[in-house]
Amino acid sequence: KAGVTQTPRYLIKTRGQQVTLSCSPISGHRSVSWYQQTPGQGLQFLFEYFSETQRNKGNFPGRFSGRQFSNSRSEMNVSTLELGDSALYLCASSLPRSDGNTIYFGEGSWLTVV
Amino acid sequence: QQQVKQSPQSLIVQKGGISIINCAYENTAFDYFPWYQQFPGKGPALLIAIRPDVSEKKEGRFTISFNKSAKQFSLHIMDSQPGDSATYFCAARSGGYQKVTFGIGTKLQVIP
């Protein structure tokens, strides 16, 4: 069974540009969430989607947005990139159970903003 | 506001020794406490998890101890091996959603 797949794995962008990251969850998983990982701040929750609806959002500016498609695949977008957006962006998926369901992470997309 | 405080941030243990990582939380709404293990270049992977109605959970060499009144929990790795060298994150979650609050992480190095 394939794991959570994220593309691209590595990318370099210039300040002011925008970027779109893609995530394919594990087959059958309908909940998808995104996290930002940096050395200074650790892992921080960005947002969560279930059945194409955002049901939770972290404390990030509006430049960070996401969406989920009917096939549960998800994308996140960062507009007007800043140097501080350089990070590992992780996507996670899980079954839509409410009781301790395991969250599976992808290997992430490494974003460098120059 | 750091809702889950983790210490130490780095830890060096000899092979065969016990690795201990401690975490404390503030939000009493948290009802699920997982630990994740992350190797370089990989995403975090669930190691072991506990609910607050249980004081201890053991899976192989890994044990979580949980103190609900003190709002603290810890991970013990018995007989630590070089292959355990990784970054470990404690975390907390409430309500069954995917919003997980992570500790800052502990970089564990097990030396032969």
PDB file of C-alpha atoms in Angstrom, chain A residues 22-90:
ATOM      1  CA  SER A  22       0.725  18.624  -3.806  1.00  0.00           C
ATOM      2  CA  CYS A  23      -0.228  15.693  -1.596  1.00  0.00           C
ATOM      3  CA  SER A  24      -1.763  12.330  -2.410  1.00  0.00           C
ATOM      4  CA  PRO A  25      -3.046  10.606   0.749  1.00  0.00           C
ATOM      5  CA  ILE A  26      -2.999   6.898   1.422  1.00  0.00           C
ATOM      6  CA  SER A  27      -5.757   5.170  -0.505  1.00  0.00           C
ATOM      7  CA  GLY A  28      -8.988   5.289   1.489  1.00  0.00           C
ATOM      8  CA  HIS A  29      -7.864   8.162   3.708  1.00  0.00           C
ATOM      9  CA  ARG A  30     -10.140  11.156   3.514  1.00  0.00           C
ATOM     10  CA  SER A  31      -8.569  13.394   6.153  1.00  0.00           C
ATOM     11  CA  VAL A  32      -5.542  15.377   5.073  1.00  0.00           C
ATOM     12  CA  SER A  33      -3.544  17.893   7.055  1.00  0.00           C
ATOM     13  CA  TRP A  34      -0.486  20.042   6.446  1.00  0.00           C
ATOM     14  CA  TYR A  35       2.369  20.978   8.754  1.00  0.00           C
ATOM     15  CA  GLN A  36       5.350  23.300   8.494  1.00  0.00           C
ATOM     16  CA  GLN A  37       8.624  22.109  10.022  1.00  0.00           C
ATOM     17  CA  THR A  38      11.496  24.491  10.744  1.00  0.00           C
ATOM     18  CA  PRO A  39      14.521  24.139  13.037  1.00  0.00           C
ATOM     19  CA  GLY A  40      13.409  27.064  15.191  1.00  0.00           C
ATOM     20  CA  GLN A  41       9.670  26.491  15.457  1.00  0.00           C
ATOM     21  CA  GLY A  42       9.474  22.724  15.078  1.00  0.00           C
ATOM     22  CA  LEU A  43       6.330  21.208  13.636  1.00  0.00           C
ATOM     23  CA  GLN A  44       3.403  23.566  13.331  1.00  0.00           C
ATOM     24  CA  PHE A  45      -0.096  22.753  12.152  1.00  0.00           C
ATOM     25  CA  LEU A  46      -1.261  24.611   9.062  1.00  0.00           C
ATOM     26  CA  PHE A  47      -4.695  23.215   8.225  1.00  0.00           C
ATOM     27  CA  GLU A  48      -6.816  20.092   7.960  1.00  0.00           C
ATOM     28  CA  TYR A  49      -9.279  19.008   5.305  1.00  0.00           C
ATOM     29  CA  PHE A  50     -11.979  16.375   5.292  1.00  0.00           C
ATOM     30  CA  SER A  51     -14.331  15.754   2.387  1.00  0.00           C
ATOM     31  CA  GLU A  52     -13.131  18.885   0.606  1.00  0.00           C
ATOM     32  CA  THR A  53     -13.904  21.076   3.642  1.00  0.00           C
ATOM     33  CA  GLN A  54     -11.373  22.822   5.825  1.00  0.00           C
ATOM     34  CA  ARG A  55     -12.236  21.889   9.386  1.00  0.00           C
ATOM     35  CA  ASN A  56      -9.283  23.302  11.259  1.00  0.00           C
ATOM     36  CA  LYS A  57      -6.705  26.003  10.680  1.00  0.00           C
ATOM     37  CA  GLY A  58      -3.485  26.918  12.451  1.00  0.00           C
ATOM     38  CA  ASN A  59      -2.074  30.345  13.211  1.00  0.00           C
ATOM     39  CA  PHE A  60      -0.599  31.210   9.843  1.00  0.00           C
ATOM     40  CA  PRO A  61      -1.214  34.292   7.714  1.00  0.00           C
ATOM     41  CA  GLY A  62      -3.682  34.257   4.857  1.00  0.00           C
ATOM     42  CA  ARG A  63      -0.832  33.801   2.380  1.00  0.00           C
ATOM     43  CA  PHE A  64      -1.053  30.131   3.277  1.00  0.00           C
ATOM     44  CA  SER A  65      -4.043  28.384   1.776  1.00  0.00           C
ATOM     45  CA  GLY A  66      -5.081  24.919   0.833  1.00  0.00           C
ATOM     46  CA  ARG A  67      -7.766  22.836  -0.741  1.00  0.00           C
ATOM     47  CA  GLN A  68      -8.856  19.246  -1.078  1.00  0.00           C
ATOM     48  CA  PHE A  69     -10.275  17.610  -4.145  1.00  0.00           C
ATOM     49  CA  SER A  70     -13.041  15.032  -4.429  1.00  0.00           C
ATOM     50  CA  ASN A  71     -10.450  12.245  -4.701  1.00  0.00           C
ATOM     51  CA  SER A  72      -8.983  13.405  -1.325  1.00  0.00           C
ATOM     52  CA  ARG A  73      -5.823  14.731  -2.940  1.00  0.00           C
ATOM     53  CA  SER A  74      -4.789  18.051  -1.484  1.00  0.00           C
ATOM     54  CA  GLU A  75      -2.763  21.085  -2.440  1.00  0.00           C
ATOM     55  CA  MET A  76      -1.396  23.923  -0.414  1.00  0.00           C
ATOM     56  CA  ASN A  77      -0.394  27.286  -1.778  1.00  0.00           C
ATOM     57  CA  VAL A  78       1.841  29.971  -0.369  1.00  0.00           C
ATOM     58  CA  SER A  79       1.671  33.347  -2.047  1.00  0.00           C
ATOM     59  CA  THR A  80       4.093  36.261  -1.840  1.00  0.00           C
ATOM     60  CA  LEU A  81       6.852  34.070  -0.483  1.00  0.00           C
ATOM     61  CA  GLU A  82       9.087  35.369   2.299  1.00  0.00           C
ATOM     62  CA  LEU A  83      12.501  34.114   3.345  1.00  0.00           C
ATOM     63  CA  GLY A  84      10.953  32.807   6.559  1.00  0.00           C
ATOM     64  CA  ASP A  85       8.726  30.457   4.580  1.00  0.00           C
ATOM     65  CA  SER A  86      11.746  28.250   3.908  1.00  0.00           C
ATOM     66  CA  ALA A  87      10.808  24.992   5.573  1.00  0.00           C
ATOM     67  CA  LEU A  88       9.866  21.373   5.187  1.00  0.00           C
ATOM     68  CA  TYR A  89       6.165  21.132   4.428  1.00  0.00           C
ATOM     69  CA  LEU A  90       4.621  17.868   5.545  1.00  0.00           C
TER      70      LEU A  90
END
